[in-house]
Coordinates of C-alpha atoms in Angstrom, one line a residue:
Chain A
M1457 CA 23.7 34.5 14.2
K1458 CA 26.0 33.3 17.3
K1459 CA 23.2 35.4 19.9
F1460 CA 20.8 33.6 17.6
L1461 CA 22.1 30.3 17.7
M1462 CA 23.0 30.6 21.8
I1463 CA 19.0 31.3 22.7
L1464 CA 18.2 28.8 20.2
L1465 CA 19.6 26.4 22.4
A1466 CA 18.8 28.1 25.9
A1467 CA 15.3 27.4 24.4
M1468 CA 15.7 24.1 23.4
L1469 CA 17.4 23.1 26.5
L1470 CA 14.7 24.2 28.5
L1471 CA 12.1 22.8 26.3
T1472 CA 13.7 19.4 27.0
A1473 CA 13.4 20.3 30.9
F1474 CA 10.1 20.7 30.6
A1475 CA 9.0 17.2 29.0
C1476 CA 11.1 15.3 31.5
S1477 CA 9.3 17.1 34.4
K1478 CA 6.3 16.7 32.9
S1479 CA 6.8 12.6 31.9
G1480 CA 8.3 12.2 35.8
Q1481 CA 4.5 13.3 37.3
G1482 CA 2.9 11.0 34.8
D1483 CA 2.4 7.9 37.2
A1484 CA 1.1 10.2 40.3
S1485 CA -2.2 10.6 39.4
G1486 CA -3.0 6.9 39.9
S1487 CA -4.4 5.8 36.5
Q1488 CA -2.1 3.5 34.2
T1489 CA -1.0 4.6 31.1
V1490 CA -1.6 1.5 28.2
A1491 CA 0.4 2.6 24.6
V1492 CA -0.7 1.0 21.8
V1493 CA 1.9 0.4 19.3
V1494 CA 1.1 -1.0 15.9
A1495 CA 3.5 -1.9 13.5
G1496 CA 1.4 -0.6 10.3
R1497 CA -0.9 2.2 10.5
F1498 CA -4.4 2.9 11.4
G1499 CA -7.1 2.8 8.8
D1500 CA -6.9 -1.3 7.9
R1501 CA -10.5 -1.6 8.8
S1502 CA -9.0 -4.8 10.5
F1503 CA -6.1 -5.9 12.5
Y1504 CA -5.0 -2.5 13.3
D1505 CA -8.0 -0.7 13.9
S1506 CA -9.3 -3.7 16.2
S1507 CA -6.4 -3.0 18.8
K1508 CA -7.4 0.5 18.7
E1509 CA -11.0 -0.3 19.9
G1510 CA -9.8 -2.5 22.4
L1511 CA -7.6 0.3 23.9
D1512 CA -10.8 2.8 23.1
K1513 CA -12.9 0.7 25.4
L1514 CA -10.2 0.1 28.0
V1515 CA -10.2 4.1 28.1
A1516 CA -13.8 3.8 28.5
D1517 CA -14.6 1.1 30.8
K1518 CA -11.3 1.4 33.5
G1519 CA -10.2 4.8 32.8
V1520 CA -6.9 4.5 31.5
K1521 CA -4.7 6.9 29.6
P1522 CA -4.1 5.8 26.1
I1523 CA -1.2 6.8 23.9
T1524 CA -1.1 4.8 20.3
I1525 CA 2.2 5.2 18.1
E1526 CA 2.3 4.1 14.2
C1527 CA 5.1 2.9 13.2
N1528 CA 3.9 3.0 9.5
G1529 CA 6.5 -0.2 8.8
E1530 CA 10.4 1.5 10.2
N1531 CA 11.7 2.0 13.5
H1532 CA 9.9 -0.9 15.7
D1533 CA 12.6 -0.8 17.9
I1534 CA 12.6 3.0 18.6
Q1535 CA 9.1 3.5 19.0
T1536 CA 8.5 0.3 21.7
K1537 CA 10.9 2.2 23.5
N1538 CA 9.5 5.3 23.1
A1539 CA 6.3 3.6 24.6
A1540 CA 8.1 1.8 27.4
E1541 CA 9.3 5.6 28.5
K1542 CA 5.9 7.0 28.5
A1543 CA 3.6 4.0 29.2
D1544 CA 3.1 1.3 31.8
I1545 CA 1.5 -1.2 29.7
I1546 CA 2.8 -1.4 26.4
V1547 CA 0.8 -3.3 23.4
L1548 CA 3.1 -3.9 20.3
V1549 CA 0.4 -4.8 18.1
G1550 CA 2.2 -6.6 14.8
W1551 CA 4.7 -9.6 14.2
E1552 CA 7.4 -7.3 13.4
F1553 CA 8.2 -7.0 17.4
Y1554 CA 10.9 -9.5 17.5
N1555 CA 13.8 -7.5 19.4
I1556 CA 11.5 -7.4 21.9
E1557 CA 13.3 -10.2 23.8
E1558 CA 16.1 -7.2 24.2
I1559 CA 14.3 -4.6 24.6
A1560 CA 11.8 -5.7 27.5
P1561 CA 14.5 -6.5 30.1
D1562 CA 15.9 -2.9 30.1
Y1563 CA 12.3 -2.2 31.3
P1564 CA 12.0 -4.7 34.0
E1565 CA 8.9 -2.4 36.1
K1566 CA 6.7 -2.5 32.9
K1567 CA 4.9 -4.8 31.5
F1568 CA 4.6 -5.6 28.0
I1569 CA 2.0 -7.7 25.3
W1570 CA 3.1 -8.3 21.7
I1571 CA 0.6 -9.6 20.0
D1572 CA 0.7 -11.7 16.6
N1573 CA 4.1 -13.4 17.6
A1574 CA 5.7 -14.9 20.6
T1575 CA 9.2 -14.5 21.8
S1576 CA 11.4 -17.2 21.6
A1577 CA 12.0 -17.7 25.3
P1578 CA 9.8 -16.3 27.9
V1579 CA 10.7 -13.2 29.0
A1580 CA 9.3 -11.9 32.8
N1581 CA 7.5 -9.2 31.6
V1582 CA 6.2 -9.9 28.1
L1583 CA 2.8 -11.7 27.5
N1584 CA 2.6 -13.2 23.9
I1585 CA -1.0 -13.3 22.5
T1586 CA -1.0 -15.4 19.7
Y1587 CA -4.3 -16.3 17.7
A1588 CA -5.1 -19.4 16.5
Q1589 CA -5.8 -18.4 13.0
N1590 CA -5.7 -21.2 11.4
E1591 CA -8.3 -22.5 13.0
G1592 CA -10.3 -20.2 12.0
S1593 CA -9.3 -19.8 8.5
F1594 CA -10.0 -23.8 8.2
L1595 CA -14.0 -22.5 8.7
A1596 CA -13.5 -19.9 5.7
G1597 CA -12.0 -22.4 3.9
Y1598 CA -14.6 -24.8 4.1
I1599 CA -17.5 -22.0 3.4
A1600 CA -15.0 -20.9 0.4
A1601 CA -15.4 -24.1 -1.1
A1602 CA -19.0 -24.7 0.0
V1603 CA -20.3 -21.2 -1.9
S1604 CA -17.6 -22.2 -5.2
K1605 CA -19.0 -22.1 -8.2
T1606 CA -16.1 -23.3 -10.0
G1607 CA -14.3 -25.4 -7.4
T1608 CA -11.3 -22.8 -7.1
V1609 CA -10.9 -20.8 -4.0
G1610 CA -8.2 -18.3 -3.6
A1611 CA -6.4 -16.0 -1.0
V1612 CA -4.2 -13.1 -1.6
G1613 CA -1.7 -12.7 1.3
G1614 CA 0.0 -9.7 2.3
E1615 CA 3.5 -11.6 2.6
D1616 CA 5.1 -14.6 2.7
V1617 CA 6.0 -14.8 6.3
D1618 CA 4.9 -17.5 9.1
T1619 CA 1.6 -15.6 10.4
I1620 CA 0.4 -14.9 7.2
N1621 CA 0.9 -18.6 6.0
D1622 CA -0.7 -19.7 9.0
F1623 CA -4.2 -18.8 7.8
I1624 CA -3.3 -19.8 4.2
V1625 CA -2.5 -23.8 5.2
G1626 CA -5.6 -23.4 7.6
Y1627 CA -7.7 -22.0 4.7
E1628 CA -6.2 -24.4 1.9
Q1629 CA -7.0 -27.5 4.8
G1630 CA -10.8 -26.4 5.3
A1631 CA -11.4 -26.2 1.7
K1632 CA -9.9 -29.4 0.8
Y1633 CA -12.1 -31.0 3.8
Y1634 CA -15.3 -29.7 2.0
N1635 CA -14.2 -31.6 -0.8
D1636 CA -10.8 -32.7 -1.8
S1637 CA -11.0 -31.8 -5.7
V1638 CA -11.1 -28.0 -4.8
K1639 CA -8.3 -26.0 -6.0
V1640 CA -6.6 -23.5 -3.7
V1641 CA -4.5 -20.9 -5.7
K1642 CA -2.8 -17.8 -3.7
N1643 CA -0.6 -14.9 -3.8
Y1644 CA 1.0 -12.3 -2.1
S1645 CA 1.2 -8.8 -2.5
N1646 CA 4.3 -7.6 -0.8
T1647 CA 2.4 -4.7 0.6
Y1648 CA -0.2 -4.0 2.9
D1649 CA -0.8 -0.2 2.1
D1650 CA -1.6 -0.7 -1.7
P1651 CA -5.2 -1.5 -2.4
A1652 CA -4.6 -1.1 -6.0
V1653 CA -1.9 -4.5 -5.6
G1654 CA -4.8 -5.7 -3.9
K1655 CA -6.9 -5.4 -7.0
D1656 CA -4.2 -6.9 -9.3
C1657 CA -4.1 -9.6 -6.9
A1658 CA -7.8 -10.8 -6.8
L1659 CA -8.0 -10.3 -10.5
A1660 CA -5.0 -12.5 -11.4
L1661 CA -6.8 -15.5 -8.9
N1662 CA -10.0 -15.1 -10.6
G1663 CA -8.2 -14.8 -14.1
Q1664 CA -7.1 -18.5 -12.5
G1665 CA -10.2 -19.5 -12.1
A1666 CA -11.1 -18.6 -8.3
D1667 CA -14.6 -17.3 -7.5
V1668 CA -14.2 -16.7 -3.7
V1669 CA -11.4 -15.0 -2.6
F1670 CA -10.0 -14.6 1.1
Q1671 CA -7.9 -11.3 1.7
I1672 CA -5.2 -11.4 4.4
A1673 CA -3.6 -8.5 3.4
S1674 CA -4.6 -5.5 5.9
A1675 CA -5.7 -2.1 3.5
C1676 CA -4.8 -4.0 0.4
G1677 CA -8.0 -6.0 1.1
D1678 CA -9.8 -2.7 -0.4
G1679 CA -8.7 -3.6 -3.7
V1680 CA -9.6 -7.2 -3.1
F1681 CA -13.1 -6.1 -2.5
E1682 CA -13.2 -4.0 -5.3
A1683 CA -12.3 -6.5 -7.6
A1684 CA -14.9 -9.0 -6.4
K1685 CA -17.7 -6.4 -6.8
E1686 CA -16.1 -5.4 -10.7
K1687 CA -16.1 -9.1 -11.8
G1688 CA -18.5 -10.1 -9.4
F1689 CA -17.4 -13.0 -7.3
Y1690 CA -16.9 -13.4 -4.0
A1691 CA -14.5 -12.1 -1.3
I1692 CA -13.5 -13.6 2.1
G1693 CA -13.1 -10.5 5.0
V1694 CA -10.1 -11.0 7.7
D1695 CA -9.4 -10.1 11.1
S1696 CA -12.6 -7.8 12.1
D1697 CA -16.1 -8.3 11.0
Q1698 CA -15.6 -6.6 7.7
K1699 CA -19.2 -7.6 6.2
W1700 CA -20.5 -3.7 6.4
I1701 CA -17.8 -2.5 4.0
D1702 CA -19.5 -4.6 1.1
P1703 CA -22.0 -7.0 2.2
E1704 CA -22.7 -7.9 -1.2
V1705 CA -19.6 -9.1 -2.0
I1706 CA -18.4 -10.0 1.5
I1707 CA -19.6 -13.5 2.2
C1708 CA -17.9 -13.6 5.6
S1709 CA -15.5 -13.1 7.9
M1710 CA -12.4 -14.7 9.7
K1711 CA -12.6 -13.0 13.2
K1712 CA -9.9 -12.2 14.9
E1713 CA -10.6 -10.6 17.9
V1714 CA -7.4 -8.7 18.8
G1715 CA -9.2 -6.2 20.3
N1716 CA -11.1 -8.1 22.8
S1717 CA -7.8 -9.9 23.7
I1718 CA -6.2 -6.9 24.4
Y1719 CA -9.4 -5.8 26.8
T1720 CA -8.7 -8.9 28.7
A1721 CA -5.0 -9.0 29.0
V1722 CA -4.9 -5.4 30.3
S1723 CA -8.4 -5.5 32.3
E1724 CA -6.1 -8.3 34.1
F1725 CA -3.0 -6.6 34.9
L1726 CA -4.8 -3.6 36.1
A1727 CA -6.7 -5.9 38.5
G1728 CA -3.2 -6.7 39.9
D1729 CA -3.1 -10.5 38.5
T1730 CA 0.2 -10.8 36.3
S1731 CA 0.5 -14.5 36.0
R1732 CA 0.1 -14.5 32.4
L1733 CA 3.1 -12.7 32.3
G1734 CA 6.1 -14.5 30.7
T1735 CA 4.0 -16.9 29.1
T1736 CA 2.0 -17.3 25.6
W1737 CA -1.3 -17.3 25.5
I1738 CA -2.8 -18.6 22.5
A1739 CA -6.1 -17.2 21.6
D1740 CA -8.2 -20.1 19.8
M1741 CA -11.4 -20.9 18.7
A1742 CA -12.5 -23.0 22.2
T1743 CA -11.8 -19.6 23.8
G1744 CA -13.7 -17.7 21.5
Y1745 CA -11.3 -15.4 20.4
V1746 CA -11.2 -16.9 16.9
G1747 CA -14.3 -17.4 14.9
I1748 CA -16.7 -16.7 11.8
G1749 CA -18.6 -13.2 11.8
Y1750 CA -21.4 -13.1 8.9
G1751 CA -22.0 -9.5 9.5
E1752 CA -25.4 -8.6 11.0
D1753 CA -29.1 -10.6 9.8
S1754 CA -30.3 -7.5 7.6
M1755 CA -27.3 -8.0 5.3
T1756 CA -27.6 -10.0 2.3
Q1757 CA -26.3 -13.8 3.6
Q1758 CA -24.5 -15.6 0.4
V1759 CA -23.4 -18.1 2.9
P1760 CA -26.5 -20.9 2.9
E1761 CA -28.3 -21.9 6.5
D1762 CA -26.7 -25.6 5.9
V1763 CA -23.5 -24.9 5.5
K1764 CA -23.5 -22.3 8.4
K1765 CA -24.7 -25.1 10.5
A1766 CA -21.9 -27.6 9.3
V1767 CA -19.8 -24.8 10.1
E1768 CA -20.8 -25.0 13.6
D1769 CA -20.0 -28.7 13.5
L1770 CA -16.7 -28.0 12.8
K1771 CA -16.1 -25.3 15.5
A1772 CA -17.3 -28.3 17.7
K1773 CA -15.0 -30.7 16.3
I1774 CA -12.3 -28.3 16.1
V1775 CA -12.3 -27.4 20.0
S1776 CA -13.0 -30.7 21.0
G1777 CA -9.7 -31.8 19.2
E1778 CA -11.4 -34.3 16.8
I1779 CA -10.1 -32.0 13.8
K1780 CA -6.5 -31.2 13.6
V1781 CA -5.8 -28.1 12.1
N1782 CA -2.2 -27.5 10.2
T1783 CA -0.2 -24.4 11.5
T1784 CA 3.5 -23.4 10.5
R1785 CA 4.4 -22.1 13.7
Chain B
M69 CA 6.6 -30.2 -17.6
N70 CA 2.7 -30.1 -17.5
E71 CA 3.0 -27.3 -14.9
F72 CA 5.7 -25.3 -16.7
S73 CA 2.8 -25.6 -19.8
E74 CA 0.7 -24.4 -17.4
L75 CA 2.8 -21.1 -16.2
L76 CA 3.5 -20.0 -19.7
K77 CA -0.3 -20.0 -20.6
S78 CA -1.2 -18.1 -17.6
I79 CA 1.8 -15.4 -18.4
L80 CA 0.5 -15.2 -21.8
S81 CA -3.2 -15.1 -20.8
P82 CA -4.6 -11.8 -22.0
G83 CA -4.8 -11.3 -18.2
T84 CA -1.5 -10.7 -18.3
F85 CA -1.2 -7.6 -20.6
N86 CA -4.4 -6.6 -19.2
E87 CA -2.7 -6.1 -16.0
M88 CA 0.5 -5.0 -17.5
L89 CA -1.9 -1.9 -18.9
R90 CA -3.6 -1.6 -15.5
R91 CA -0.2 -1.3 -13.7
A92 CA 1.4 0.9 -16.1
T93 CA -1.3 3.6 -16.4
P94 CA -0.5 5.2 -13.1
V95 CA 3.5 5.2 -13.5
A96 CA 3.2 6.3 -17.0
I97 CA 0.8 9.1 -16.7
A98 CA 2.9 10.7 -13.9
A99 CA 6.2 10.0 -15.9
L100 CA 5.3 11.9 -18.7
G101 CA 5.1 14.6 -16.1
G102 CA 8.2 13.8 -15.2
A103 CA 9.6 14.0 -18.5
L104 CA 8.7 17.6 -18.8
T105 CA 10.5 18.6 -15.8
E106 CA 13.6 16.3 -16.7
H107 CA 13.6 18.1 -20.4
A108 CA 13.5 21.6 -18.3
G109 CA 16.5 20.6 -16.5
I110 CA 14.8 19.6 -13.0
M111 CA 15.6 16.4 -10.9
N112 CA 11.9 15.6 -10.0
I113 CA 11.7 13.2 -7.5
G114 CA 8.7 14.6 -5.7
M115 CA 6.7 12.6 -8.1
D116 CA 5.8 10.5 -5.7
G117 CA 4.2 13.2 -3.2
M118 CA 2.0 14.7 -6.1
I119 CA 0.5 11.2 -7.1
L120 CA -0.6 11.0 -3.5
M121 CA -1.9 14.4 -3.7
G122 CA -3.8 14.0 -6.9
A123 CA -5.5 10.4 -5.3
F124 CA -6.4 12.3 -1.8
F125 CA -7.7 15.1 -3.6
G126 CA -9.7 13.2 -6.3
V127 CA -11.4 11.1 -3.8
L128 CA -12.2 14.0 -1.1
G129 CA -13.5 16.1 -4.5
S130 CA -15.6 13.3 -5.3
F131 CA -17.0 13.0 -1.8
L132 CA -17.5 17.1 -1.6
F133 CA -19.4 17.4 -4.7
S134 CA -20.7 14.4 -5.6
S135 CA -19.0 14.2 -8.7
A136 CA -15.8 12.1 -9.9
W137 CA -15.6 14.8 -12.8
A138 CA -15.4 17.3 -10.5
G139 CA -13.2 15.1 -8.3
L140 CA -10.6 15.5 -11.3
A141 CA -11.2 19.1 -11.7
F142 CA -10.1 19.4 -7.9
A143 CA -7.1 17.0 -8.2
I144 CA -6.1 18.9 -11.4
L145 CA -6.6 22.3 -9.6
I146 CA -4.4 20.8 -6.4
G147 CA -2.0 19.7 -8.8
V148 CA -1.0 23.1 -10.3
L149 CA -1.0 24.2 -7.0
V150 CA 1.7 21.9 -6.1
G151 CA 3.3 22.4 -9.0
L152 CA 3.5 25.9 -8.4
F153 CA 4.8 25.1 -4.7
Y154 CA 7.5 22.9 -6.1
A155 CA 8.5 25.3 -9.1
L156 CA 8.5 28.2 -6.1
F157 CA 11.2 26.7 -4.0
V158 CA 13.0 25.0 -6.7
I159 CA 13.5 27.7 -9.6
K160 CA 12.1 31.1 -7.7
F161 CA 14.0 30.5 -4.3
R162 CA 16.9 27.9 -6.1
S163 CA 16.8 25.7 -3.2
D164 CA 18.0 22.0 -3.8
E165 CA 15.4 20.0 -5.8
F166 CA 16.4 16.6 -4.5
I167 CA 15.4 18.3 -1.1
I168 CA 12.3 19.6 -1.9
G169 CA 11.4 16.7 -4.1
C170 CA 11.8 14.6 -0.4
A171 CA 10.2 17.4 1.4
L172 CA 6.8 17.2 -0.9
N173 CA 6.8 13.4 -0.5
T174 CA 6.6 13.8 3.4
F175 CA 4.8 16.5 3.2
A176 CA 2.0 15.0 0.8
L177 CA 1.9 11.8 3.2
G178 CA 1.4 13.7 6.3
L179 CA -1.2 15.7 4.9
T180 CA -3.4 13.7 3.1
S181 CA -3.2 11.1 6.1
Y182 CA -4.2 13.8 8.6
M183 CA -7.1 15.1 6.5
S184 CA -8.1 11.5 5.6
R185 CA -8.3 11.0 9.6
A186 CA -10.0 14.3 9.9
I187 CA -12.4 14.0 7.4
F188 CA -13.1 10.3 6.8
G189 CA -12.0 8.8 10.3
T190 CA -9.2 6.4 10.4
S191 CA -10.9 3.8 8.2
G192 CA -9.9 6.2 5.2
A193 CA -12.2 6.7 2.4
K194 CA -14.2 4.1 0.1
G195 CA -17.0 4.1 -2.4
Y196 CA -17.3 7.3 -3.5
P197 CA -18.4 8.0 -7.1
S198 CA -15.7 7.4 -9.8
L199 CA -14.3 7.5 -13.1
P200 CA -16.1 5.3 -15.7
D201 CA -15.0 2.3 -17.3
L202 CA -14.7 2.4 -21.5
H203 CA -16.5 -0.5 -23.3
L204 CA -15.3 -0.5 -26.4
G205 CA -18.2 -2.7 -27.7
V206 CA -16.7 -4.6 -31.3
I207 CA -13.2 -3.9 -30.4
G208 CA -13.6 -6.0 -27.0
K209 CA -14.6 -8.9 -29.1
I210 CA -11.6 -9.6 -31.1
P211 CA -9.9 -12.9 -29.4
F212 CA -7.2 -12.3 -27.3
F213 CA -6.4 -8.4 -28.1
G214 CA -10.3 -7.3 -27.2
G215 CA -9.2 -9.4 -23.7
V216 CA -6.1 -7.2 -23.0
I217 CA -7.4 -3.8 -24.0
D218 CA -11.4 -3.9 -23.3
G219 CA -13.0 -2.5 -20.3
H220 CA -10.2 -0.3 -18.7
S221 CA -11.1 2.7 -16.6
L222 CA -10.9 6.1 -18.6
F223 CA -7.6 6.9 -18.3
V224 CA -5.6 3.9 -19.1
Y225 CA -6.8 5.0 -22.5
V226 CA -6.3 8.8 -22.1
A227 CA -2.9 7.8 -21.0
V228 CA -2.3 7.2 -24.6
L229 CA -3.7 9.8 -26.0
L230 CA -1.7 12.2 -23.4
V231 CA 1.5 10.1 -24.6
V232 CA 0.9 11.4 -28.3
I233 CA -0.2 14.9 -27.6
L234 CA 3.5 15.5 -25.3
W235 CA 5.3 14.2 -27.8
V236 CA 3.9 16.2 -30.7
F237 CA 4.6 19.1 -27.7
V238 CA 7.8 18.2 -26.9
Y239 CA 9.6 18.1 -30.4
K240 CA 7.2 19.4 -33.3
T241 CA 6.0 22.8 -30.9
P242 CA 8.4 26.1 -30.3
A243 CA 7.1 25.6 -27.0
G244 CA 9.0 22.3 -26.9
F245 CA 11.7 23.7 -28.4
H246 CA 12.5 26.0 -25.9
L247 CA 11.2 23.6 -22.8
R248 CA 14.3 21.4 -24.2
A249 CA 16.7 24.5 -24.6
A250 CA 15.4 25.5 -20.7
G251 CA 17.4 22.5 -19.8
E252 CA 20.0 21.6 -22.2
K253 CA 21.3 25.0 -23.2
P254 CA 19.6 27.8 -20.7
E255 CA 22.2 30.4 -22.4
T256 CA 20.6 30.1 -25.9
L257 CA 17.4 30.6 -24.4
R258 CA 18.3 33.7 -22.9
T259 CA 20.2 35.1 -26.1
A260 CA 16.9 34.7 -27.9
G261 CA 15.5 37.0 -25.6
L262 CA 13.4 34.6 -23.5
S263 CA 13.2 32.9 -19.7
P264 CA 14.5 29.8 -19.5
D265 CA 12.9 29.6 -15.8
R266 CA 9.2 30.8 -17.6
M267 CA 9.4 27.5 -19.0
K268 CA 10.6 25.7 -15.9
W269 CA 7.6 27.1 -14.5
I270 CA 5.4 25.9 -16.8
A271 CA 7.0 22.2 -16.8
S272 CA 6.8 21.9 -13.1
V273 CA 2.9 22.9 -13.1
L274 CA 2.5 20.5 -15.7
C275 CA 4.3 17.8 -14.2
G276 CA 1.9 18.6 -10.9
V277 CA -0.9 18.5 -13.2
L278 CA -0.3 15.2 -14.7
C279 CA 0.8 13.4 -11.3
S280 CA -2.2 14.3 -9.7
I281 CA -4.1 13.0 -12.5
A282 CA -2.4 9.5 -12.0
G283 CA -3.3 9.8 -8.6
A284 CA -6.8 10.6 -9.4
H285 CA -7.1 7.8 -12.0
L286 CA -5.6 5.5 -9.4
S287 CA -8.1 6.4 -6.2
L288 CA -11.2 7.9 -8.3
G289 CA -10.4 5.6 -11.6
Y290 CA -8.9 2.2 -10.9
L291 CA -10.1 2.2 -7.3
N292 CA -13.7 3.5 -7.8
G293 CA -13.3 6.2 -5.5
T294 CA -11.1 4.4 -2.6
F295 CA -8.3 6.2 -0.8
A296 CA -5.9 4.6 1.8
E297 CA -2.8 6.0 3.2
N298 CA 0.1 6.0 1.7
M299 CA -1.5 4.3 -1.5
S300 CA 0.8 6.0 -4.1
N301 CA 3.2 3.2 -2.8
S302 CA 6.2 4.6 -4.7
R303 CA 4.8 5.1 -7.8
G304 CA 6.4 8.2 -8.0
F305 CA 10.1 6.1 -8.2
V306 CA 8.9 3.8 -10.4
A307 CA 8.1 6.8 -12.8
F308 CA 11.1 8.3 -12.2
A309 CA 13.1 5.5 -13.1
C310 CA 10.8 5.3 -16.5
V311 CA 11.8 8.8 -17.4
I312 CA 15.5 8.2 -17.0
F313 CA 15.5 5.3 -18.9
G314 CA 13.1 6.4 -21.6
G315 CA 15.7 9.5 -22.0
A316 CA 12.5 11.8 -20.9
N317 CA 11.3 11.0 -24.5
P318 CA 7.1 10.6 -23.8
I319 CA 6.9 7.3 -26.0
K320 CA 10.0 6.0 -24.9
T321 CA 8.8 6.7 -21.2
Y322 CA 5.5 5.1 -21.8
L323 CA 7.0 2.2 -22.8
A324 CA 9.1 1.6 -19.9
S325 CA 6.3 2.0 -17.6
L326 CA 4.6 -0.9 -19.9
M327 CA 7.8 -3.0 -19.3
F328 CA 7.6 -2.3 -15.7
G329 CA 4.0 -3.3 -15.9
F330 CA 4.6 -6.2 -17.5
F331 CA 7.2 -7.6 -15.2
D332 CA 4.8 -6.8 -12.3
A333 CA 2.1 -8.5 -13.7
I334 CA 4.5 -11.7 -14.2
G335 CA 6.1 -11.5 -10.8
L336 CA 2.7 -12.5 -9.7
R337 CA 1.7 -14.8 -11.5
L338 CA 5.1 -16.8 -11.2
Q339 CA 5.0 -16.7 -7.1
G340 CA 3.4 -20.4 -7.5
T341 CA 6.9 -21.5 -8.8
I342 CA 9.7 -18.6 -7.4
S343 CA 9.2 -17.1 -3.9
S344 CA 7.3 -14.0 -3.6
D345 CA 10.5 -12.2 -1.8
L346 CA 12.2 -12.4 -4.8
T347 CA 8.9 -12.3 -7.8
G348 CA 8.6 -8.5 -5.1
I349 CA 12.2 -7.3 -6.4
I350 CA 11.9 -8.2 -10.0
P351 CA 10.9 -4.0 -10.9
Y352 CA 13.5 -3.1 -8.7
A353 CA 16.4 -5.3 -10.1
I354 CA 15.0 -4.1 -13.8
T355 CA 15.5 -0.6 -12.5
V356 CA 19.2 -1.1 -11.7
I357 CA 19.5 -3.2 -14.9
M358 CA 17.6 -0.2 -16.6
M359 CA 20.5 2.2 -14.5
V360 CA 23.7 0.2 -16.1
Y361 CA 22.2 0.4 -19.2
V362 CA 21.5 4.2 -19.2
V363 CA 25.0 5.0 -18.0
I364 CA 26.4 2.9 -20.6
R365 CA 24.8 4.4 -23.3
S366 CA 25.5 7.7 -22.3
N367 CA 28.8 6.8 -21.9
R368 CA 28.7 5.5 -25.7
R369 CA 27.1 9.0 -26.5
K370 CA 30.0 11.0 -25.2
K371 CA 32.8 9.1 -26.8
H372 CA 30.9 9.6 -29.9
A373 CA 30.6 12.8 -29.5
Q374 CA 34.3 13.3 -28.8
K375 CA 35.3 11.5 -31.7
R376 CA 33.2 14.0 -34.3
D377 CA 34.2 17.3 -32.4
P378 CA 36.4 16.9 -29.2
K379 CA 36.4 20.7 -28.6
A380 CA 32.7 20.8 -28.4
A381 CA 32.6 17.6 -26.2
G382 CA 35.4 19.0 -23.7
G383 CA 33.4 22.5 -23.6
A384 CA 30.1 20.5 -22.3
A385 CA 31.8 18.8 -19.7

């Protein structure tokens, strides 16, 4: 037994030595390693998957070495450190990584990008990217109100937090902008993984009269679409252009170009331009990182042309600052 | 005041009770399986993993054979295997059932996530053939009541049937009697020339099957052929709480799951009035309250037993 233990320990030591030597050689080949760390898990066909698309594009175009880590809702700090040990550029996807303020200074030579939230004070090697989701949601709310026949529109949020509520206040304002008498109802699924709960949330809103429901709840959204199909109401997708998932019930999507903004930011770093580090980049409608997607033209289009035109006008007004969209930030 | 009456109206609407049934069913079917293992004296916390396996392999079967029924059969087959696997470690190898349960949950999450990505890609599965919804015709026309029970997925109704069948099985058949003996006093079963382990194997396999059906109902029935990673979302643990609260009696267990469903449903409707963080903890707060009740109840029973027969109670302790 003792002998066996000794051999086991020796083997473990050897293995650790190998592991160390491997990571030491990583940088020698010249190409940079980019880690994408997501707070939840891939497979939401929306926010996290969009970040993966950005990374895939970087691999194809710039030849970076990819690492992906899924936190599955826990151990965000440890996974951040794991990524920082291995990669040169670390992209943290999700509002949950708020301890980056303490972790990043320990790795001064690494570059961090934090998606969807911002450090309370600038950190020298962290670029925060936040999105003006309130602006995109304003348009989504306008469309929802225009398409609704009952005069009530709904929103299913993932959790009662600032980032999610930023969508909802914009959505509400947009709906009221179309017609002040439009009623906006909302609820929160309190989970991002469970489509069945998403379905229950959407059905509850439908019970309150909502005939267009905006989903802001990651994989729970699948349940929202399912409910819409079953009861014959409409849904609005989020983050990616989700129309393809079910063109008959998803009338449009509030697009947040997470993947493209990661691509842009990392490309700048690779080109040697680090001027954005230590700042917060608000990817908004003016720069084209937030907007509305209607899927492909060949799909059923439920949003009438005149509404689409009105949306374009509103877009111009938001960009020019004529309309000020509320925010929770 | 007006707001309050509106809230009350939304809580007492058929929609609330409709949702109660919908939310309770997957938990209830799994809890029925848990009741069997509980009777056989196994503390089964692996139900969550079993549900997840059923949910995934149901969709996989539906995808492979283009039929929801084949998917259901596939899920049941996997349920048998998972039940056997669980029994092998817990009964044959006498491992700690708590640890094997944890291992099963972790294993199920890893396996289903891995296979889902390998087969369906990162996006998960959606839109494969699904189990039918039942429309009850005339009964659905009854005001209020019709709105509550009409138009559910098939297994919402089957669950009620299962409750009756299992209640008869556990309390009215010799096999059920042996099952309970295996958990409560295995030595009596041995004296009678029967193997308690055999009853435990049967309970474990049946639990695997019922949990798989619960999972298949979730993915194939309720969500019409959709699988998302980790979609069981701790329903197995809620089911376990129902088993304990219902004293492993199928009828009481079912009622306990209905109660959870009810609080979930009103939680959703209270969100406008109370913070959603608070409504989210309702099921867990209920669990704690239920457990306190269970402890008080069992203490009281012990005391009663002691009063009646001090020697026997002492011997059992």
